[in-house]
C-alpha positions as MATLAB code, in Angstrom:
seq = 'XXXXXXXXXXXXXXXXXXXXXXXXXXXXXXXXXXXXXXXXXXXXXXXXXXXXXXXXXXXXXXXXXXXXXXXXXXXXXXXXXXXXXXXXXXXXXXXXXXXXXXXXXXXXXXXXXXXXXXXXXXXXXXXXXXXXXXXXXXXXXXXXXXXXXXXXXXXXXXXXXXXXXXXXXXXXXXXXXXXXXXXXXXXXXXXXXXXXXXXXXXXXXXXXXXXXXXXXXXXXXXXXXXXXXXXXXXXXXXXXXXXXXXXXXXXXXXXXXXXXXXXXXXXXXXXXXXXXXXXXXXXXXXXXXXXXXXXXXXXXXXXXXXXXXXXXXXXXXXXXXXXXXXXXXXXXXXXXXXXXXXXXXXXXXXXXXXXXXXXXXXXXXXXXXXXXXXXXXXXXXXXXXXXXXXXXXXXXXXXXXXXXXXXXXXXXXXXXXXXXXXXXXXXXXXXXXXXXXXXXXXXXXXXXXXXXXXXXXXXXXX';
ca = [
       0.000    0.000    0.000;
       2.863    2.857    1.200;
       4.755    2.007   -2.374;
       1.519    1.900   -4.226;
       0.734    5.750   -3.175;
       4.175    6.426   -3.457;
       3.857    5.794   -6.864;
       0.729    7.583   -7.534;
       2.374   10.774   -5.435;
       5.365   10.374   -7.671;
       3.002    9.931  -10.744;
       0.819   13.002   -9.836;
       4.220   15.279   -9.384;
       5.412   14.017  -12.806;
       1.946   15.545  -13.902;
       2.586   18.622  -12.515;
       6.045   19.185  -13.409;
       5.585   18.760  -16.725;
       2.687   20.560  -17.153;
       5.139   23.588  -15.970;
       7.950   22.564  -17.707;
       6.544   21.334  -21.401;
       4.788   24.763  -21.645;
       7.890   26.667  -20.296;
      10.098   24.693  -22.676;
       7.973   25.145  -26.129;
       7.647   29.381  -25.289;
      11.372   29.363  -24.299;
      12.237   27.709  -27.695;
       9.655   30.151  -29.638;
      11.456   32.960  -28.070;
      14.905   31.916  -29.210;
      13.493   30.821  -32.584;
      11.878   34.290  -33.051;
      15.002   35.590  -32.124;
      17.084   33.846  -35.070;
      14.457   34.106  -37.309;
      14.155   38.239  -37.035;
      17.689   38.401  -37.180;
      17.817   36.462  -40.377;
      14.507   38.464  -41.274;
      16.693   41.584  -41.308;
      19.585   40.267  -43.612;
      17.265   39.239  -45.883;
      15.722   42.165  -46.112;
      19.075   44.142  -46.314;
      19.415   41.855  -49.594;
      16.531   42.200  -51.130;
      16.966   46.143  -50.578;
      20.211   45.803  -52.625;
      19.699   43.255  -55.197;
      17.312   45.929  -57.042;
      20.296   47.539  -58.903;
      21.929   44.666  -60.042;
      18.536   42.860  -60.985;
      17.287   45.816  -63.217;
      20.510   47.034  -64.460;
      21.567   45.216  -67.849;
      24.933   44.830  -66.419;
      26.935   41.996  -65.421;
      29.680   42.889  -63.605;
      26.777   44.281  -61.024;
      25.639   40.852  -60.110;
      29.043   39.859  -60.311;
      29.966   42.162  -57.305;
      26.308   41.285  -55.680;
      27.441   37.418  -55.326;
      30.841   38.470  -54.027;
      28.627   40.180  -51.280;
      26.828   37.980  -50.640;
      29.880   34.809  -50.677;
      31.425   37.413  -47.915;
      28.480   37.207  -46.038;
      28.463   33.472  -46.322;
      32.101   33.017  -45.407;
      31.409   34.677  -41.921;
      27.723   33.963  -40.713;
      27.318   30.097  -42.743;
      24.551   31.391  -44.310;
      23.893   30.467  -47.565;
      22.070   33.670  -50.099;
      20.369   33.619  -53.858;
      19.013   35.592  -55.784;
      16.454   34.626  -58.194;
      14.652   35.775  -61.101;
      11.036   35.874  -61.479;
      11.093   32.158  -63.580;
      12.978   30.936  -60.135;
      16.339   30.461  -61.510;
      19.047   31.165  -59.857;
      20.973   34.795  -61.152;
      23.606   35.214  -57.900;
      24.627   32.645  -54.922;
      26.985   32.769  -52.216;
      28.047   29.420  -53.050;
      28.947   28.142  -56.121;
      26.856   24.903  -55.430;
      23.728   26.350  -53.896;
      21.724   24.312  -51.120;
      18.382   22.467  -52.766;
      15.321   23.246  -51.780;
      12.687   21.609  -50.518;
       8.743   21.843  -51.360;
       8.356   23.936  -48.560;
      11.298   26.217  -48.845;
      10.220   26.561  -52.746;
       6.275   27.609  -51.787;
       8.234   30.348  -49.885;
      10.082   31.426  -53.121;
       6.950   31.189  -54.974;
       5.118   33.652  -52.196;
       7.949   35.914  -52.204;
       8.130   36.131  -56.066;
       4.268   37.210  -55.634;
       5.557   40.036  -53.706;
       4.993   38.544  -50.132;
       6.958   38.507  -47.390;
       8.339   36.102  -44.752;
       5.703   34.320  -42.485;
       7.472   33.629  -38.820;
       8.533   29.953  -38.775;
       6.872   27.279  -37.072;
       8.921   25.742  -34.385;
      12.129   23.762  -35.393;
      12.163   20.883  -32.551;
      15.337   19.544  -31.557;
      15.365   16.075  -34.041;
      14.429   18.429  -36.957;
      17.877   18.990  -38.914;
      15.875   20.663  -42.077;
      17.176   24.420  -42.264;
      15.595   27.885  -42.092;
      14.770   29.360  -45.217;
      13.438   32.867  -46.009;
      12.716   34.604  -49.055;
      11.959   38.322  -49.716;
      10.777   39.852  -52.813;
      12.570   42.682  -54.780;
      10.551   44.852  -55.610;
      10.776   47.536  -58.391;
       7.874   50.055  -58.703;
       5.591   47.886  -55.995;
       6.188   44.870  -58.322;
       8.438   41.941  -57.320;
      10.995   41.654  -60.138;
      12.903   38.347  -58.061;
      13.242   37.636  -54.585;
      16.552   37.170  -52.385;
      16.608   33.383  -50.507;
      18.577   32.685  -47.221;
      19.293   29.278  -46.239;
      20.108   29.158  -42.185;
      21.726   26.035  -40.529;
      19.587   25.333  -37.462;
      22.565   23.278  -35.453;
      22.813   26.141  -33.123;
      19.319   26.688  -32.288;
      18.693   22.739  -31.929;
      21.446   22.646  -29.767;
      20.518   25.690  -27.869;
      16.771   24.265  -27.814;
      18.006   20.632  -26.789;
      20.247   22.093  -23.796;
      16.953   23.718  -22.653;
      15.023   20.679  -22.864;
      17.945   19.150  -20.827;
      17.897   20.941  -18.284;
      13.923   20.940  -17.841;
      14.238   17.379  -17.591;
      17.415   17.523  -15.048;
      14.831   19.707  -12.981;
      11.870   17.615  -13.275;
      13.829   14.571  -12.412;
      15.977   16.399   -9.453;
      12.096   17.936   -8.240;
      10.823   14.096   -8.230;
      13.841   12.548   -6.102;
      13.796   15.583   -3.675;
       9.525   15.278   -3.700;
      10.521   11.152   -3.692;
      12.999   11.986   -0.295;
       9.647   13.712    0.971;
       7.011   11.849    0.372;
       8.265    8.749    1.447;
       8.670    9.505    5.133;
       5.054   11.414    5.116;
       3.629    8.814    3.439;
       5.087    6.193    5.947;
       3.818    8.541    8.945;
       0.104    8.528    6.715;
       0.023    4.973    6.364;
       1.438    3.606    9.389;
      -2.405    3.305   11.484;
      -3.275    1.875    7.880;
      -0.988   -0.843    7.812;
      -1.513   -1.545   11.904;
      -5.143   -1.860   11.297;
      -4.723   -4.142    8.436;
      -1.923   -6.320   10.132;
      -3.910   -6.568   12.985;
      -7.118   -7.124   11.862;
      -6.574  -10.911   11.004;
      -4.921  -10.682   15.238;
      -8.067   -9.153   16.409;
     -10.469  -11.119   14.671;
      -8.420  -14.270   16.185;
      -8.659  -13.232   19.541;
     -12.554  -11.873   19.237;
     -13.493  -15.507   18.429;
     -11.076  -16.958   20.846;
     -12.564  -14.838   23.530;
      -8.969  -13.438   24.310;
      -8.145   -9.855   24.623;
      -7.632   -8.136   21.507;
      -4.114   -6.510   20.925;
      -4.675   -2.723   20.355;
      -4.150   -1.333   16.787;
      -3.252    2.145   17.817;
      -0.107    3.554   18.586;
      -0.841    7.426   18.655;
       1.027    8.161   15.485;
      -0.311    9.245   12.351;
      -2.928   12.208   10.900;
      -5.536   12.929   13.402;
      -8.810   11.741   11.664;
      -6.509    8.081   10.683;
      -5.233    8.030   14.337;
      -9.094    8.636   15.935;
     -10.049    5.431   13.133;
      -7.881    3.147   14.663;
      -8.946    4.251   18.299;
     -12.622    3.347   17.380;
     -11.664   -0.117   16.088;
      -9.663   -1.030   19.525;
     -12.647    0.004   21.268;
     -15.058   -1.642   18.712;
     -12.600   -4.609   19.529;
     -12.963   -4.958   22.996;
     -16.962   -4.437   22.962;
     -17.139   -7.248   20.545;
     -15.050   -9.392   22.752;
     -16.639   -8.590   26.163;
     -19.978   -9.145   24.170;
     -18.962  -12.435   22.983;
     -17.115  -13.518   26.257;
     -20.421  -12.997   28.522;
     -22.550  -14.850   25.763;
     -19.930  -17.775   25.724;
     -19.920  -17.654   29.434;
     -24.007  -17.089   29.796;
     -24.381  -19.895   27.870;
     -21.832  -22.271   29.350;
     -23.013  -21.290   33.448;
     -26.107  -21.890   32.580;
     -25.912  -25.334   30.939;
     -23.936  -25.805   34.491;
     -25.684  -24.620   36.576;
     -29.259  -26.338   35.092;
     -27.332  -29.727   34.956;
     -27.915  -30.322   38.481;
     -30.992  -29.596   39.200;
     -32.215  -31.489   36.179;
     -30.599  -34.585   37.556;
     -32.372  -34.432   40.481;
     -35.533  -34.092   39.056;
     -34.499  -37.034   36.727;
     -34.092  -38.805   39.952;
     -37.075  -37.625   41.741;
     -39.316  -38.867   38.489;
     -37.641  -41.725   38.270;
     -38.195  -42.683   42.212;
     -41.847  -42.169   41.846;
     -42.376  -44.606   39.632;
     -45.069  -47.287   40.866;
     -45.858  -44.688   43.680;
     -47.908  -42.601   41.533;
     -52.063  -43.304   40.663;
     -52.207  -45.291   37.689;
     -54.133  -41.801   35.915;
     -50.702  -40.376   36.490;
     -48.416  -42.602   34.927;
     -48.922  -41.445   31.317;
     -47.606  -37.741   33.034;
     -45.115  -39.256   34.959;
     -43.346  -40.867   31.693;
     -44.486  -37.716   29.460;
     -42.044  -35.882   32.545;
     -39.157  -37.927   32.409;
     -38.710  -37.639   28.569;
     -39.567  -34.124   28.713;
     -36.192  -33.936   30.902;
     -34.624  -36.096   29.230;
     -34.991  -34.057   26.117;
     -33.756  -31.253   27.944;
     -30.511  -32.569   29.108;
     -29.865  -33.751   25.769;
     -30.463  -30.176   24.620;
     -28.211  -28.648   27.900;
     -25.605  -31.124   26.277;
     -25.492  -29.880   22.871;
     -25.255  -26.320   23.921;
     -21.812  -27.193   26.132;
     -20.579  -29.029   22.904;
     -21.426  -25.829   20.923;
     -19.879  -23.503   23.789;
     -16.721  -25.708   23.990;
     -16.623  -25.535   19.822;
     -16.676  -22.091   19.750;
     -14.292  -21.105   22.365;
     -11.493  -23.308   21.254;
      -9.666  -21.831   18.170;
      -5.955  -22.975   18.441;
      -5.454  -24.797   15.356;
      -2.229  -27.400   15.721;
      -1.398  -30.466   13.894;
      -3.592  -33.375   14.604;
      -3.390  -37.074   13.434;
      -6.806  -37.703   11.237;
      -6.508  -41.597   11.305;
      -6.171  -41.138   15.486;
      -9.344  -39.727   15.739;
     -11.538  -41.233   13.187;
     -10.456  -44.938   14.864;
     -11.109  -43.211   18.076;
     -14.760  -42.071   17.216;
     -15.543  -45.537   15.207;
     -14.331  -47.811   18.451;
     -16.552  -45.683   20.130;
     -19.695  -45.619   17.989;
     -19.083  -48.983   16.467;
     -20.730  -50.997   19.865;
     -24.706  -48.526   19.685;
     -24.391  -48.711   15.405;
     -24.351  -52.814   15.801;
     -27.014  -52.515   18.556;
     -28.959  -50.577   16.108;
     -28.092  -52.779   13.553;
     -26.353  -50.706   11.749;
     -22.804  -51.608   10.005;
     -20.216  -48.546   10.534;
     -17.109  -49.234    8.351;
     -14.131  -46.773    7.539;
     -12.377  -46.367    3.830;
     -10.040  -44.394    1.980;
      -6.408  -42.662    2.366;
      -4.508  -43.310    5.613;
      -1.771  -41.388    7.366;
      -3.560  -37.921    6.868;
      -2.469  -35.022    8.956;
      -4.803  -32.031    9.238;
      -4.929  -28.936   10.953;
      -7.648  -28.666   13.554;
      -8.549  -27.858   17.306;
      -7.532  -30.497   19.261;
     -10.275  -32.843   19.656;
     -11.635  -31.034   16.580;
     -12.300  -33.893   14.773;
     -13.494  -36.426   17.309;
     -16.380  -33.937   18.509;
     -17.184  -33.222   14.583;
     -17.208  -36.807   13.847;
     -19.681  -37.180   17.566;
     -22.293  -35.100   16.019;
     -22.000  -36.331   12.393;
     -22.139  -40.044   13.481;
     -24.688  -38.800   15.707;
     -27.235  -38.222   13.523;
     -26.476  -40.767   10.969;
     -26.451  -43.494   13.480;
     -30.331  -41.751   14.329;
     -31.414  -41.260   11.055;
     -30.292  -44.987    9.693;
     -32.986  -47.681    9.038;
     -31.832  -51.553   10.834;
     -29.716  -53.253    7.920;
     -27.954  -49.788    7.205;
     -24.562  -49.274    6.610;
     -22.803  -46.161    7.752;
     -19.141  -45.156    5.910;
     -16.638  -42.827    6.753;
     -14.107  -41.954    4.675;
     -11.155  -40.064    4.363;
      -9.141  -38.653    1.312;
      -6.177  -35.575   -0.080;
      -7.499  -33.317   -2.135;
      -5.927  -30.368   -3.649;
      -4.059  -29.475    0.071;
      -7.642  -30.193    1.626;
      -8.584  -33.039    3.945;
     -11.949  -34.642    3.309;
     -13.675  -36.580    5.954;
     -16.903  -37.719    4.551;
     -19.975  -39.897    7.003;
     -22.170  -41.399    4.321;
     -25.275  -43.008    5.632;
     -28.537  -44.774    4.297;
     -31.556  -43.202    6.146;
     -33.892  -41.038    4.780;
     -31.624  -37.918    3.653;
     -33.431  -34.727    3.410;
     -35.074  -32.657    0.562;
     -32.689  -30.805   -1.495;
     -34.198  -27.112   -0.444;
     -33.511  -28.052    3.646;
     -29.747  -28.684    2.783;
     -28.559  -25.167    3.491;
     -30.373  -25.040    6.796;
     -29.469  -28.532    8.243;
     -26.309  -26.307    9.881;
     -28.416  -23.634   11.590;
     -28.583  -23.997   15.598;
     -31.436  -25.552   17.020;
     -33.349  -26.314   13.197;
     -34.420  -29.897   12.684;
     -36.302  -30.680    9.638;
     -40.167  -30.633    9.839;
     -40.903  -34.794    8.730;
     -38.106  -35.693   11.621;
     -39.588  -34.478   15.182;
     -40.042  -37.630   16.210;
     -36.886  -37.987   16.474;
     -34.770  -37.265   19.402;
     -32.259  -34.639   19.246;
     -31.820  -30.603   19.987;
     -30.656  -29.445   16.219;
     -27.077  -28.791   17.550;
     -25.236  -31.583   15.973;
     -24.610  -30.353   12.389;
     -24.046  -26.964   13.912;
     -21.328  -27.975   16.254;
     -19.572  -30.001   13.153;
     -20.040  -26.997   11.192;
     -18.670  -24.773   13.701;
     -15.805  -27.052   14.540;
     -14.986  -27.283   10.535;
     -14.792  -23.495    9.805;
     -12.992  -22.460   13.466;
      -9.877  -24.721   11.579;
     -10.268  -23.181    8.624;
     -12.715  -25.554    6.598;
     -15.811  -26.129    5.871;
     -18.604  -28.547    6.444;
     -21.047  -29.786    2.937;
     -24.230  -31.409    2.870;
     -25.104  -33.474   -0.005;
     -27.553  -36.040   -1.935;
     -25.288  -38.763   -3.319;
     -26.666  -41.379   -5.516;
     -28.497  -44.380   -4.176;
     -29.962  -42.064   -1.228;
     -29.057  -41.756    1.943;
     -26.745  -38.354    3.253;
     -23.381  -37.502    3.040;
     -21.807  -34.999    5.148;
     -18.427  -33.907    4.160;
     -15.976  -31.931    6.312;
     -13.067  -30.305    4.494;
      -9.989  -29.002    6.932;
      -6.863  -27.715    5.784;
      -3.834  -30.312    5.016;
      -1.057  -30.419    7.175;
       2.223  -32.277    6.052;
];
């Protein structure tokens, strides 16, 4: 981020400096071009003033004595003169090989023989070599009777033009480094509670869901408004965790603290049995599963509290726990009659809570060994894919209707044609919870054949 709007600052200066220094460069060059060119205005001029004598005059030793004028001339300034006649050819020249024109030096002629004079030049840039030429008619009696050509090197004025351009561009580039010295510490000092607050955002949200205290983002440097941003997010921060720590710790006392007095009454049901009227018994049993339901639910809501406050993801062995769970669901699946058998990849590291995968596998297995008709078969499975762990429970009860698939995960939902079967809708919601505290995810799907398969994805670990 700092080099990124170091960049743009450096980009935006570029912008400005040479929208100073093109303009400043293109009049400077004008004026020294308009410089050269009146100068070389005036000889010509001077020329054409002169060349009326020898042009009318039916004498030849006149133009003779004009071209030795004008080879003087030549000799000390480099500037090549003609004379020409009103059919354009040549009468006197400075040289006795005079420069060729081009077509735009020869429209100039042709103006000049119409008894027009020099337009100002448009602007010679500094890789255009071609020379300045001028012409200016001589006129006898307001008519032009030839017109007097000068041919001017433009080496100097490049040169001149080019060292201007140089040192434009030695400015520019000397304004960016000192404006690149510059910005770079103010736009570390600007940044700075940027880059805290996006460092420790990833920290904070760690320790929100951990229940920990959050490491403060601000350090008191930086503008005002950026420094007063990062304040409000520490102190968002610690709402969020103290909000989150009393609901973890609302929820977890008071599965406690219900525990035992539900046992007791458990017990106290239990002990009247065969000392109640026989018109009581149906409310005596209707009592004890009505407690029984609700320690089942008390349960599930410690399972849920202990998922969510245990985020330290480490190493853990995948085979470990999967044999763990299956020795210990394996005895109530063949009760059930029910066979539970385990398939794919062995040796699988993942990266999980620990006990992460034996209490997702708990309420996966859970529900499958619930859900699974006598005769049913129950696989687990385990496979690499693509740096991913899968750990898939396939059973062969009843499955559910595609459109209740997203919702099997919420807390405390249970699909409407299963009520009458036990459970407190926590199970797939502590798996799912479990799954995306280590970084995964937890999938419901409709294989082929029926049945459900639940598939928990957590990140590989070698």
């Amino acid at each position: 981020m700092r080099s990124r709007l170091l960049v743009v600052t450096l980009f935006l200066m570029g912008l400005l400096a040479a929208g100073l220094g093109v303009p400043l460069a293109v009049a400077t060059a004008q004026r020294e071009q308009l410089a050269v060119f009146a100068d070389r205005l005036s000889d010509t001029v001077y020329f054409a003033s002169i060349a009326e004598r020898p042009l009318t005059e039916d004498d030849a030793g006149a133009l003779t004595r004009f071209a030795a004028e004008l080879a003087r001339h030549d000799d000390v300034y480099g500037i090549a003169v003609l004379l020409v006649g009103e059919d354009g050819r040549t009468l006197a020249a400075s040289r006795p090989d005079p420069p060729l024109l081009d077509e735009q030096a020869a429209e100039r002629v042709r103006l000049a023989l119409a008894a027009r004079g020099s337009q100002p030049y448009p602007l010679i840039l500094p890789w255009d070599d071609s020379a300045m030429v001028l012409a200016e008619p001589v006129l006898v009696d307001g008519e032009a009777r030839g017109a007097v050509v000068t041919v001017s090197p433009t080496a100097g004025l490049r040169t001149a033009e080019l060292r201007v351009w140089s040192l434009l561009a030695a400015a520019v580039a000397l304004a960016l480094g000192v404006g690149a010295l510059v910005a770079l510490p103010v736009t570390r000092w600007i940044l700075r509670p940027v880059e805290r607050l996006d460092e420790g955002m990833g920290r904070v949200a760690a320790a929100v869901l951990a229940g920990g205290t959050a490491e403060p983002v601000s350090d008191g440097t930086g503008p005002p408004e950026l420094r007063r941003l990062t304040a409000s997010f520490d102190r968002m921060a610690a709402t969020v965790t103290q909000a989150l720590a009393a609901q973890r710790a609302f929820v977890a006392d008071a599965s406690h603290q219900l525990r035992n007095p539900l046992t007791a009454l458990r017990l106290r049901l239990s002990n009247l049995e065969g000392h109640v009227d026989e018109v009581a018994v149906e409310d005596q049993i209707a009592a004890l599963e009505e407690a029984e339901r609700l320690s089942t639910l008390l349960d599930g809501l410690l399972a849920l509290a202990r998922a969510e406050r245990t985020l330290t993801v480490q190493r853990v062995d995948v085979d470990a726990g999967v044999e763990d769970r299956l020795d210990a669901w394996r005895p109530l699946a063949e009760h059930s009659g029910l066979r539970l058998v385990r398939s794919g990849a062995r040796g699988l590291t993942a990266g999980a809570a620990a006990g992460g995968i034996e209490a997702l596998l708990d309420a996966v297995l859970d529900n499958a060994v619930k859900f699974s008709e006598p005769g049913g078969t129950i696989t687990v499975c385990t496979a690499a894919v693509d740096g991913i762990v899968e750990i898939t429970v396939r059973d062969t009860g009843p499955g559910l209707p595609p459109d209740e698939l997203e919702r099997a995960t919420d807390r405390f939902w249970r699909s409407p044609g299963q009520h009458n079967v036990e459970g407190s809708g926590l199970g797939l919601a502590i798996a799912a919870r479990t799954a995306e505290l280590a970084g995964g995810d937890l999938r419901l799907e409709l294989p082929d054949g029926g049945g459900l398969l639940v598939r928990a994805r957590l990140p590989r670990v070698p």
